[in-house]
Short mmCIF file of C-alpha atoms in Angstrom, two decimals:
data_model
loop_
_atom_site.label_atom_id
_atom_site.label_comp_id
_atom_site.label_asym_id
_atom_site.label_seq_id
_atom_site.Cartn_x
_atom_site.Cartn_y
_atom_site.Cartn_z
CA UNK B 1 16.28 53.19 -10.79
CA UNK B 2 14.10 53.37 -7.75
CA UNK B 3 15.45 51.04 -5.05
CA UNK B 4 12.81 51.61 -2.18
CA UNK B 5 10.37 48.83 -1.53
CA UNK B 6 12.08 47.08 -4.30
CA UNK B 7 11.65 43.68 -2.08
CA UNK B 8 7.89 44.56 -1.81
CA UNK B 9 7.62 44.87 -5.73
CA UNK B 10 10.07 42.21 -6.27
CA UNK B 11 7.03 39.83 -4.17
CA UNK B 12 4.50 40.91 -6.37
CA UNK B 13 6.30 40.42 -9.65
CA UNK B 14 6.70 36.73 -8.04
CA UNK B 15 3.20 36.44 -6.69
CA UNK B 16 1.73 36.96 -10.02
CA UNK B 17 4.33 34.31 -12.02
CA UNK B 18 3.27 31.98 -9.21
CA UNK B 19 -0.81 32.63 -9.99
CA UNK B 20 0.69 31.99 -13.65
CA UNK B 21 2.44 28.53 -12.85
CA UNK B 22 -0.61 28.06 -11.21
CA UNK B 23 -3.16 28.90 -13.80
CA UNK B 24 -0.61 26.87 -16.68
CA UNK B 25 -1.12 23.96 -14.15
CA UNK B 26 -4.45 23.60 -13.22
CA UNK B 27 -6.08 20.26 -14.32
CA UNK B 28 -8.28 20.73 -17.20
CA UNK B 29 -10.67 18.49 -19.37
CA UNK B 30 -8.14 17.22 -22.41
CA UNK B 31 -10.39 19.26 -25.21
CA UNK B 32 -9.71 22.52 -23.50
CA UNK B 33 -6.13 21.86 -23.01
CA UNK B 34 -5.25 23.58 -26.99
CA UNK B 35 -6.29 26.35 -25.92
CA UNK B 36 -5.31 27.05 -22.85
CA UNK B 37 -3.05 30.29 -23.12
CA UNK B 38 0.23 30.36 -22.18
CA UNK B 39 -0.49 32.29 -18.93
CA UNK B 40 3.32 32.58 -17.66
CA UNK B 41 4.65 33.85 -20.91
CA UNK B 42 1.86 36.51 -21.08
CA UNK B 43 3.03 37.66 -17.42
CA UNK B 44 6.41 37.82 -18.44
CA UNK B 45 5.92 39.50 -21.50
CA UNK B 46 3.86 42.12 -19.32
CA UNK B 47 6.62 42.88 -16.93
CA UNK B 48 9.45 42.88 -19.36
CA UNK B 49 7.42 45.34 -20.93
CA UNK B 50 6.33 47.84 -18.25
CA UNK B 51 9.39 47.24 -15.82
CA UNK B 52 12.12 46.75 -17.50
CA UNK B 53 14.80 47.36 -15.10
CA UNK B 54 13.11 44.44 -12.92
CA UNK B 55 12.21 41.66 -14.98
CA UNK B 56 14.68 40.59 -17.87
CA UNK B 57 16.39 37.88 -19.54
CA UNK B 58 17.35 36.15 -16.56
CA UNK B 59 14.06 35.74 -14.60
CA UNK B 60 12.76 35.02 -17.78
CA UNK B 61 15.33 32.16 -18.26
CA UNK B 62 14.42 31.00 -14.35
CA UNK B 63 10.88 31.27 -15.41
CA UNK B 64 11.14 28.83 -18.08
CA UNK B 65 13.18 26.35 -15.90
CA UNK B 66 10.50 26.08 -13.51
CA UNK B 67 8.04 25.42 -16.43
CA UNK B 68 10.53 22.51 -17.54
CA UNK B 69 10.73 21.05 -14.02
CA UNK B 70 6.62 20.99 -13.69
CA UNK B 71 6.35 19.86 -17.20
CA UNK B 72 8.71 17.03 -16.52
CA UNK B 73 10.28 18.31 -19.95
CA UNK B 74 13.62 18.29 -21.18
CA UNK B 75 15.32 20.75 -18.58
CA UNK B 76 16.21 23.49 -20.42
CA UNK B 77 13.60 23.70 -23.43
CA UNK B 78 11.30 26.39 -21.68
CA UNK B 79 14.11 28.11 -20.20
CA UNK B 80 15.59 28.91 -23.57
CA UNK B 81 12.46 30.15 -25.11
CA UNK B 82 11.28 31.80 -22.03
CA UNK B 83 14.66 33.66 -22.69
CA UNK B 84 14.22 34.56 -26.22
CA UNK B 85 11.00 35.83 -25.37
CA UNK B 86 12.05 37.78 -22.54
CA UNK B 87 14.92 39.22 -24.58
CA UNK B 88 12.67 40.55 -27.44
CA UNK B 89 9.86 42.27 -25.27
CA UNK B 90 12.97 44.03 -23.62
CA UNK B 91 14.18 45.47 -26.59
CA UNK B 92 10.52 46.32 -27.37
CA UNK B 93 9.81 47.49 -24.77
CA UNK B 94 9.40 51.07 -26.02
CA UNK B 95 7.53 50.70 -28.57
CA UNK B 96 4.90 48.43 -27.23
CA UNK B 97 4.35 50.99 -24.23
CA UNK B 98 3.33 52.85 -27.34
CA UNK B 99 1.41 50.74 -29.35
CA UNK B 100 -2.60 51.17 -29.64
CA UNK B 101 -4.04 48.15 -27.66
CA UNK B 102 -4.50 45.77 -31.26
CA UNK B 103 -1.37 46.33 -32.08
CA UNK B 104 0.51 45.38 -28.79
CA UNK B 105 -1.46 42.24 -29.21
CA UNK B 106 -0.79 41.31 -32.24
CA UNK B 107 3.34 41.51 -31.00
CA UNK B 108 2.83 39.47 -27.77
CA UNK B 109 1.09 37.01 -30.38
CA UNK B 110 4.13 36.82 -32.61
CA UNK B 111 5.77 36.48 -29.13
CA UNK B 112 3.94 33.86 -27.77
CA UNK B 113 3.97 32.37 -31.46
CA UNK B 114 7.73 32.59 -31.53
CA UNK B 115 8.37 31.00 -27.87
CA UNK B 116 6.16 28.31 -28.79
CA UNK B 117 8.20 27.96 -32.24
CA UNK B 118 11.39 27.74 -30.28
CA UNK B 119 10.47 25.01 -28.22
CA UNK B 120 8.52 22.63 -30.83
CA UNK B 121 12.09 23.18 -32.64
CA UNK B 122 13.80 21.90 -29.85
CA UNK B 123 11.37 18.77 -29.18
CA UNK B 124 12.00 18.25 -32.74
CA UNK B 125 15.54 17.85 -32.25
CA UNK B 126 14.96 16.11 -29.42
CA UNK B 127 12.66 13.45 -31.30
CA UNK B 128 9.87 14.12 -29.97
CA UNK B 129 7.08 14.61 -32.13
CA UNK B 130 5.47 17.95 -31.49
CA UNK B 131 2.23 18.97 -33.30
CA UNK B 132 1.41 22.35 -34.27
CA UNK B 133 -2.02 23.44 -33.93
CA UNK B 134 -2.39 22.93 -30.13
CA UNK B 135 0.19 25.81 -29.89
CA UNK B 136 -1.34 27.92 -32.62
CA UNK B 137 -4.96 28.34 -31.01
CA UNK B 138 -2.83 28.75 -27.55
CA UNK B 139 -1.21 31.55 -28.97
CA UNK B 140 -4.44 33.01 -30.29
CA UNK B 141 -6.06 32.61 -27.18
CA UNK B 142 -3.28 34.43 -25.73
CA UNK B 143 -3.46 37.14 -27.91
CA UNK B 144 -7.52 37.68 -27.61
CA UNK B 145 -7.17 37.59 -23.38
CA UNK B 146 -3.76 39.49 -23.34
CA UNK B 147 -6.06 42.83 -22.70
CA UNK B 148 -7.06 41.51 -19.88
CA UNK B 149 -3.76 40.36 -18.59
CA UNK B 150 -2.69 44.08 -19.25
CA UNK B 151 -5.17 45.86 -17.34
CA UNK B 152 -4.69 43.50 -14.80
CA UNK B 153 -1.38 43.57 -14.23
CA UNK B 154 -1.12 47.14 -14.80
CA UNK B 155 -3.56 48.08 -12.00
CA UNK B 156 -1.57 45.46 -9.66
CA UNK B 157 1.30 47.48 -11.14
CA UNK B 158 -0.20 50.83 -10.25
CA UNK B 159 -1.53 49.86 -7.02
CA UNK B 160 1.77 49.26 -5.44
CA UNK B 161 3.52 51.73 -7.43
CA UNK B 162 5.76 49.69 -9.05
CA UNK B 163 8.43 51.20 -11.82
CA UNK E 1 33.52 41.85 -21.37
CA UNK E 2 31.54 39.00 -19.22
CA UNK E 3 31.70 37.85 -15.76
CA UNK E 4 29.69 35.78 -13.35
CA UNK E 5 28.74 39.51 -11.84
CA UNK E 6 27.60 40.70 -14.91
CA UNK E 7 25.34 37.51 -15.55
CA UNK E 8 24.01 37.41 -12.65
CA UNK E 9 23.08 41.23 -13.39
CA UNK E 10 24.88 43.31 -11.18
CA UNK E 11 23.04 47.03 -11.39
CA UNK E 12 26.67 48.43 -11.85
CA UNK E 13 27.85 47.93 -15.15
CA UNK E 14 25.57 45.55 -16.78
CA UNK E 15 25.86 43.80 -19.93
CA UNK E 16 23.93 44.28 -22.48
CA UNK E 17 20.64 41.92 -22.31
CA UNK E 18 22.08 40.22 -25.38
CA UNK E 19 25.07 39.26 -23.62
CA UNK E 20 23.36 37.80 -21.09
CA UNK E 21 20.66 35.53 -23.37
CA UNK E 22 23.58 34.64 -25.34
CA UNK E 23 24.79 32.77 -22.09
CA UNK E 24 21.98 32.07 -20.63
CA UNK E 25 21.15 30.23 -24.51
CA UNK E 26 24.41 28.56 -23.91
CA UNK E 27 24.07 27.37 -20.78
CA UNK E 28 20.16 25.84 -21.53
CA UNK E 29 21.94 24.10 -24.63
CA UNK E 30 24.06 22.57 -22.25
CA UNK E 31 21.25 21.63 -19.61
CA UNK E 32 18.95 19.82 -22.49
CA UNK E 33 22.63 17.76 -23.46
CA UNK E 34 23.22 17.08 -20.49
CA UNK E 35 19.83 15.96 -19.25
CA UNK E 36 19.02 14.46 -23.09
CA UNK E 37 22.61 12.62 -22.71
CA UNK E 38 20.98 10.39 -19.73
CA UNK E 39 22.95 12.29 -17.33
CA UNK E 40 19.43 12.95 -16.12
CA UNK E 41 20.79 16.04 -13.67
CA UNK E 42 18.88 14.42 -11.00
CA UNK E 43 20.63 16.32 -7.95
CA UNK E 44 19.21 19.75 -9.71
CA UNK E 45 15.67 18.54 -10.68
CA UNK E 46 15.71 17.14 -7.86
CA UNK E 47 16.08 20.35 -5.93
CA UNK E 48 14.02 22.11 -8.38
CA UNK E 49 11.28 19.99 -7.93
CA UNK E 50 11.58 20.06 -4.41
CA UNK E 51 11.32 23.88 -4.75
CA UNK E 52 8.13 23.62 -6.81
CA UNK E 53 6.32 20.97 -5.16
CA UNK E 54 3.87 23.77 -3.33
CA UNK E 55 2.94 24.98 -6.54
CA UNK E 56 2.10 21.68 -7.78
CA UNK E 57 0.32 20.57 -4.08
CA UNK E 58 -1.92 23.90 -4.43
CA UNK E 59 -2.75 23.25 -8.25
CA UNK E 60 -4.09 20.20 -7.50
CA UNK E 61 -6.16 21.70 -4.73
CA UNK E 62 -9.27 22.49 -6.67
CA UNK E 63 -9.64 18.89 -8.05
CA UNK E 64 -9.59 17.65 -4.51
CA UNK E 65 -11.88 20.06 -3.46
CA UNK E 66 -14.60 19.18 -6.07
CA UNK E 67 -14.46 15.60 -5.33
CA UNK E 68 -14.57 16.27 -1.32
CA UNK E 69 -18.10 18.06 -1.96
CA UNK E 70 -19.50 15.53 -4.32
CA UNK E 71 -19.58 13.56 -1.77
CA UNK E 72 -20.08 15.52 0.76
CA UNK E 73 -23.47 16.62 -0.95
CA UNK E 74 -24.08 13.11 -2.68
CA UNK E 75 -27.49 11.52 -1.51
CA UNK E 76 -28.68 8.67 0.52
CA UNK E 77 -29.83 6.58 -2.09
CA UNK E 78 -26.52 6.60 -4.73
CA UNK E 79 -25.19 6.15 -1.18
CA UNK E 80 -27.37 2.69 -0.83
CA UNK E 81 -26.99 2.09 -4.58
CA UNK E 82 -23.13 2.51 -4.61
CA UNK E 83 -23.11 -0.05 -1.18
CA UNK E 84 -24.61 -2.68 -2.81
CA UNK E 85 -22.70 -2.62 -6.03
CA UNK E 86 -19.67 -2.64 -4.44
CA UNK E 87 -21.00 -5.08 -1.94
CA UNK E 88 -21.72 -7.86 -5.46
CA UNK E 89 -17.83 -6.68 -6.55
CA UNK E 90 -16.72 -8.07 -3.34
CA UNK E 91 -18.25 -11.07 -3.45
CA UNK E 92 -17.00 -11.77 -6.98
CA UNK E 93 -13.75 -10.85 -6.02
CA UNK E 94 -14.23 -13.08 -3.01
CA UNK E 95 -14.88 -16.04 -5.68
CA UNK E 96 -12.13 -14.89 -7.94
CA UNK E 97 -9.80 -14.85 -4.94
CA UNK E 98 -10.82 -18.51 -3.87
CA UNK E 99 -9.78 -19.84 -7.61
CA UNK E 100 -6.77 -17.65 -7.35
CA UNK E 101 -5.74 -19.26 -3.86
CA UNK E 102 -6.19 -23.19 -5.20
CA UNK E 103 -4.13 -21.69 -8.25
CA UNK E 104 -1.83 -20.32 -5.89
CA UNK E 105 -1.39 -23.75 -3.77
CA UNK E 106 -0.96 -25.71 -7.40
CA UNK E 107 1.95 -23.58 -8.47
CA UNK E 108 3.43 -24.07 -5.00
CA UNK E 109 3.59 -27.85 -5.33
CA UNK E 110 4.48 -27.68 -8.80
CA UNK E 111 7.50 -25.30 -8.05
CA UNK E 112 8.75 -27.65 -5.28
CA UNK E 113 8.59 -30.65 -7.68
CA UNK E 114 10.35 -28.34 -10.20
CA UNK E 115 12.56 -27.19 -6.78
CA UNK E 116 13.75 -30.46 -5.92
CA UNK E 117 14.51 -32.01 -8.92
CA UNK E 118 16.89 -29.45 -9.56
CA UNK E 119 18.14 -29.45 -6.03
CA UNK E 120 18.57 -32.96 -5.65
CA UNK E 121 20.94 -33.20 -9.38
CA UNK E 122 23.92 -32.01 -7.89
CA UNK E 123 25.92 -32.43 -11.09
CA UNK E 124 24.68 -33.43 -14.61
CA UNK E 125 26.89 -34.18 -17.99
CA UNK E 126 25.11 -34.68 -21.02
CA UNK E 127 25.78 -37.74 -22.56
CA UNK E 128 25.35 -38.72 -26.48
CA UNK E 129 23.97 -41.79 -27.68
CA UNK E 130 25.88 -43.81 -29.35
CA UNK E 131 23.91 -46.66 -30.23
CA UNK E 132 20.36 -47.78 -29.71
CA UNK E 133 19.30 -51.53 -29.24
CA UNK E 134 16.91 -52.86 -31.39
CA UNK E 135 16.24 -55.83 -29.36
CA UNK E 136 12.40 -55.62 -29.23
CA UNK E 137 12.16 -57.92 -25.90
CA UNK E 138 15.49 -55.60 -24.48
CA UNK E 139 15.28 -52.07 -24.29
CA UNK E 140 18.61 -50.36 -23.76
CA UNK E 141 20.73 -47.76 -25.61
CA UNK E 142 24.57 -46.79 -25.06
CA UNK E 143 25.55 -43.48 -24.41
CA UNK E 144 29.19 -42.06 -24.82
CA UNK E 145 29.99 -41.83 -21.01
CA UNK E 146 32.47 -44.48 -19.11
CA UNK E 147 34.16 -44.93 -16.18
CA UNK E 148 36.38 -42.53 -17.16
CA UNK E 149 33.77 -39.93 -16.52
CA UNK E 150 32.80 -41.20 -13.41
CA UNK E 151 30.16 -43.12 -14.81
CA UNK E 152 28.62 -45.50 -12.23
CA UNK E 153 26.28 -48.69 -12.09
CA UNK E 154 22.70 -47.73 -11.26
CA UNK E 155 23.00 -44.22 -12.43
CA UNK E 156 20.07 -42.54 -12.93
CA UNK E 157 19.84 -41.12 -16.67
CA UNK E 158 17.47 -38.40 -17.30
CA UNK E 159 16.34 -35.96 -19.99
CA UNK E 160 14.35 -33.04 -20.39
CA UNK E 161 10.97 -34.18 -19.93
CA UNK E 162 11.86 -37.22 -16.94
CA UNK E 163 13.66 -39.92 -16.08
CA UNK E 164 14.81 -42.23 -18.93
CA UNK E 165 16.34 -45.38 -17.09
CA UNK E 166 19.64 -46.28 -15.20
CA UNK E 167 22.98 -47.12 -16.11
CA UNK E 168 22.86 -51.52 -15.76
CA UNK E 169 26.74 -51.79 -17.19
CA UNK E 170 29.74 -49.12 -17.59
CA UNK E 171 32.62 -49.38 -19.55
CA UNK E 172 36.00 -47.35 -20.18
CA UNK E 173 34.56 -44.87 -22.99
CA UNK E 174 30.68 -45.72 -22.77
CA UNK E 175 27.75 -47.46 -20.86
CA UNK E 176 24.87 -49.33 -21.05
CA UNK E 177 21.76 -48.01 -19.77
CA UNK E 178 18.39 -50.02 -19.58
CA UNK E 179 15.69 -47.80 -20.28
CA UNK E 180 12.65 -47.54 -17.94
CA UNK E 181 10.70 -49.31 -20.87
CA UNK E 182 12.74 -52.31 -20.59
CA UNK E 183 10.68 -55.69 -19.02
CA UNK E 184 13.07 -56.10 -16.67
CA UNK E 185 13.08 -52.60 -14.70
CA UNK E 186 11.27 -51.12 -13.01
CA UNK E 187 11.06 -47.86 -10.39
CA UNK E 188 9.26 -47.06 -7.00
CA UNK E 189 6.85 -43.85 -7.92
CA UNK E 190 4.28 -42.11 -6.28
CA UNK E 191 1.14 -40.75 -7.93
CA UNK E 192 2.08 -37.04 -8.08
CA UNK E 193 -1.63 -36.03 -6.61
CA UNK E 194 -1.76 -37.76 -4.14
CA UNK E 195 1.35 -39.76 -2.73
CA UNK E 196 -0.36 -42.86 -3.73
CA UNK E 197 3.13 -45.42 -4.07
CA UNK E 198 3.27 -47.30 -6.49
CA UNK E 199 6.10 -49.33 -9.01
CA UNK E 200 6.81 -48.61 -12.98
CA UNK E 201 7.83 -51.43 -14.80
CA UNK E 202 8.49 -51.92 -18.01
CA UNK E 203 6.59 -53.23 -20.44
CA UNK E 204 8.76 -54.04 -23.49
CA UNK E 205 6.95 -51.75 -25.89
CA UNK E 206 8.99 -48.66 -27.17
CA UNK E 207 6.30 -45.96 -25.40
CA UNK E 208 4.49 -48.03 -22.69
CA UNK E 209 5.21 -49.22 -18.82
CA UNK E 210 2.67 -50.79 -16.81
CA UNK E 211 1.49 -50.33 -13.30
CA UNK E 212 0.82 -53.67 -11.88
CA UNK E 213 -0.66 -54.93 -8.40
CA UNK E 214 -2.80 -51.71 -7.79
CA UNK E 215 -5.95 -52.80 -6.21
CA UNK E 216 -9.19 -51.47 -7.55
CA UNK E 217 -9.64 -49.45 -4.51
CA UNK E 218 -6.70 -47.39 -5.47
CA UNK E 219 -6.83 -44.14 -6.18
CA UNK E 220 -5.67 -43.38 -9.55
CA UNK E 221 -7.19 -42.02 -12.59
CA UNK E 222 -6.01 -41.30 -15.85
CA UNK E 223 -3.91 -38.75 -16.63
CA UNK E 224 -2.28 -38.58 -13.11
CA UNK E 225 1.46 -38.49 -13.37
CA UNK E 226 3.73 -40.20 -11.57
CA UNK E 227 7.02 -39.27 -10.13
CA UNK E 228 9.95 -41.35 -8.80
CA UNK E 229 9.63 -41.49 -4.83
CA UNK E 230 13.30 -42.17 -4.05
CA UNK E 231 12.77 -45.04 -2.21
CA UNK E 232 15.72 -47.30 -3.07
CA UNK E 233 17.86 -45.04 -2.90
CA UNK E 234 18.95 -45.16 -6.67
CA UNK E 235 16.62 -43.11 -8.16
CA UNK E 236 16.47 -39.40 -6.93
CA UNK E 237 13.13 -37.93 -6.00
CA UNK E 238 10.59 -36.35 -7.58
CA UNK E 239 10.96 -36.87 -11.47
CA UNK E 240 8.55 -37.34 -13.50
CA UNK E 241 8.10 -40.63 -14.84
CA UNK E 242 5.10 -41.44 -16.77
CA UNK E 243 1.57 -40.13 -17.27
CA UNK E 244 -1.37 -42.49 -16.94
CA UNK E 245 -2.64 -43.17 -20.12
CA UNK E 246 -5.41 -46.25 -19.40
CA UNK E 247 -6.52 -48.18 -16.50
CA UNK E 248 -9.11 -51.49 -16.99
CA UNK E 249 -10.37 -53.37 -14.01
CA UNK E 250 -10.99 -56.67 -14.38
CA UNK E 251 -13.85 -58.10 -11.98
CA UNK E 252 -12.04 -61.36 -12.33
CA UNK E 253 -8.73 -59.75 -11.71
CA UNK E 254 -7.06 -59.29 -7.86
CA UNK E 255 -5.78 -56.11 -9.29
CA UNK E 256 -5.86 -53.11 -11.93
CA UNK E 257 -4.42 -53.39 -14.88
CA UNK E 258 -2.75 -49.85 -15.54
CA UNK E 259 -0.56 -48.46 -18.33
CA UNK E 260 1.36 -45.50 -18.50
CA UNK E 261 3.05 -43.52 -20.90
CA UNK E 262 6.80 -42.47 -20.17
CA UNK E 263 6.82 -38.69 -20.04
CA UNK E 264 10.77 -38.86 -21.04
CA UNK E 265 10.92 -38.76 -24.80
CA UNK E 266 12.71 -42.39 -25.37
CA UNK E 267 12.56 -42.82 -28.89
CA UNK E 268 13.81 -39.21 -29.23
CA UNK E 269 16.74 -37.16 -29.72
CA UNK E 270 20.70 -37.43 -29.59
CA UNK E 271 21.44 -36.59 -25.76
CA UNK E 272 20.40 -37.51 -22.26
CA UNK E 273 21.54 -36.77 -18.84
CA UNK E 274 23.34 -38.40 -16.49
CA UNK E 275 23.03 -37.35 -13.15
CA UNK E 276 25.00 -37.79 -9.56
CA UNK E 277 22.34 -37.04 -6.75
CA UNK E 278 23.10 -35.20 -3.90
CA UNK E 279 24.21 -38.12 -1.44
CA UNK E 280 22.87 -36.26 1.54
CA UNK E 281 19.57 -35.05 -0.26
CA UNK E 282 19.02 -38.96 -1.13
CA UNK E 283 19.66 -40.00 2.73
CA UNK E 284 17.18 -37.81 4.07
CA UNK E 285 14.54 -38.56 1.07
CA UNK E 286 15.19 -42.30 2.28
CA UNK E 287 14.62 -41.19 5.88
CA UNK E 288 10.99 -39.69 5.00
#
């Protein structure tokens, strides 16, 4: 594993989950709110994906924490998705390098779909009512932009050299 | 094997990623308990929060932006028009305000008439009537109170609504109490609206009192209520008494001729009140 500059990348990784938490957070007219993609999952998903040895279960986990603390949400609920999520794409990790574009983003749809799952699961325990089709055309949108977030990320990747 | 190390993903030796969600699962089951439990975690989201706050101050910049260059580019004349609006608001306001403030001064004096009377009881007992004359020329009732309870001539007996008369003769187990309604008592009042003074007495019908040697200068009007003024020392101040109900002058008369209604509800219910007044409160009412 390549340890030099590993601060350097390790700022980067964060700089682009802050833009994330940023872009999740930015105040919105209500219609456009269901389909707003799920900006910080598609990040993660990226770097779980392309540096594994970085970006794992556990920043996922912290990830999700944050999201729970902004959200004013259950503390918790994102971090255990975020998690899951982070968990899968590492074990996929792989084979998605491999995939042709579609079919990588058809997986980080099932991804998003199944973080998105997790957590209307957990509201539903909760009590809360959740509602399902907001987080259905989120996780399309996700899936139609996640191009984009890969060549993206993968020049910011390439740029600084980052394994 | 696991170890804090190994969570916290030591590059030596790591644990398998599944190891590691399987605790980190655990430990976010435990958060949403805890935090779903009430427990609320409020030191940690607390600091989290803290730790996020830039995030959330820089989010919000964009919104703050747009709305500093709306009106930084907004013209003259919305400028005017937006003046003047707000200029009509303020005079409505202005107008609601002065209501609001007469409002204001009304509750004031009603919650120091409410204040006092409760101020001035210093102990009540409730008191059951036992029997109710039905003497139409005498209007008294006896209530199940005596000596033995500290019962004491001239006690003022209340209920809920005012003041319904004063003890005239107290035995062992129960009293006598001549209601206000009675022709042969009568209180010192003041009109509450004004401090006009005035004295209640009785008329001998079951629901009326009179208000005699008024002039027709007075001011009073119908509908004013009066209260007791406490001068005399037996009743305490600031009871309601009895609302006026008519008044007819008289050209031929020296003086009004005014009825009231008793606001205490005489010819209803089991219980009244007997008070003891606050000695002091009554010394100082009498000093006014």
């Amino acid at each position: 594993m390549n340890r030099t500059g590993s601060t350097h990348g390790g700022l980067i990784v964060a700089t682009t989950f802050v833009v994330a938490l940023l872009l999740s957070m930015l105040p919105g007219p209500e219609w456009a709110e269901r389909f707003r993609p799920d900006w910080v999952a598609l990040v993660l998903i990226y770097w779980c994906m392309a540096t594994p040895g970085r970006v794992g279960v556990g920043i996922g986990w912290l990830v999700g924490l944050i999201l729970d603390v902004l959200y004013g949400s259950v503390l918790g609920q994102h971090a255990l998705a975020m998690a899951v999520v982070a968990y899968i794409a590492h074990r996929l990790h792989l084979q998605m390098r491999m995939f042709p574009r579609w079919q990588q983003a058809a997986t980080v749809l099932i991804l998003l779909m199944i973080n998105q799952i997790l957590v209307l699961w957990i509201k539903g325990v909760l009590g809360e009512a959740p509602t399902l089709w907001p987080s259905l055309t989120s996780s399309m949108v996700g899936m139609v932009i996640w191009p984009l977030v890969f060549i993206i990320l993968r020049d910011v990747r390439r740029r600084v050299q980052l394994s | 094997m696991l170890s804090i190390t190994n969570v916290l993903g030591r590059v030596n030796g790591r644990p398998s990623a599944f190891s590691r969600l399987v605790v980190l699962v655990a430990v976010s089951v435990l958060l949403m308990v805890f935090d779903y439990r009430g427990q609320q975690l409020p030191q940690i989201r607390a600091t989290l929060s803290a730790l996020v706050y830039p995030l959330q101050v820089v989010a919000a910049l964009p919104v703050r932006f747009s709305a500093w260059a709306t009106e930084l580019f907004v013209s003259e004349r919305t400028l005017r028009e937006q003046n003047a609006a707000l200029r009509n608001e303020r005079l409505l306001s202005q107008a609601r305000l002065e209501k609001l403030e007469a409002l204001e001064a009304e509750n004031k004096r009603l919650r120091d008439l409410l204040g006092s009377a409760a101020r001035v009881a210093d102990r009540a007992v409730v008191a059951e009537l036992v029997e109710v004359s039905l003497d139409p020329f005498t209007r008294r009732i006896v209530v199940a109170k005596g000596k033995r309870d500290g019962v004491y001539l001239g006690q003022p007996v209340i209920d809920a609504f005012g003041i319904v008369g004063q003890i005239t003769e107290v035995g062992l187990f129960t009293s006598k109490s001549t209601l206000i309604t009675d022709p042969g008592h009568a209180i010192p009042v003041i009109v509450n609206r004004n401090g006009l003074r005035a004295v209640v007495f009785g008329s001998g019908a079951p629901d009326r009192v009179n208000i005699p040697f008024l002039t027709p200068s007075a001011d009073i009007k119908e509908g004013d209520l009066l209260v007791s003024s406490g001068m005399g020392g037996r009743f305490p101040p600031g009871y309601p008494v009895a609302e006026v109900v008519r008044i007819s002058k008289d050209p031929n008369e020296a003086f009004l001729e005014i009825s009231a209604k008793p606001t205490a509800r005489l010819n209803y219910g089991k219980e009244v009140l007997l008070i003891w007044p606050d000695e002091r409160k009554m010394a100082g009412s009498l000093a006014k």
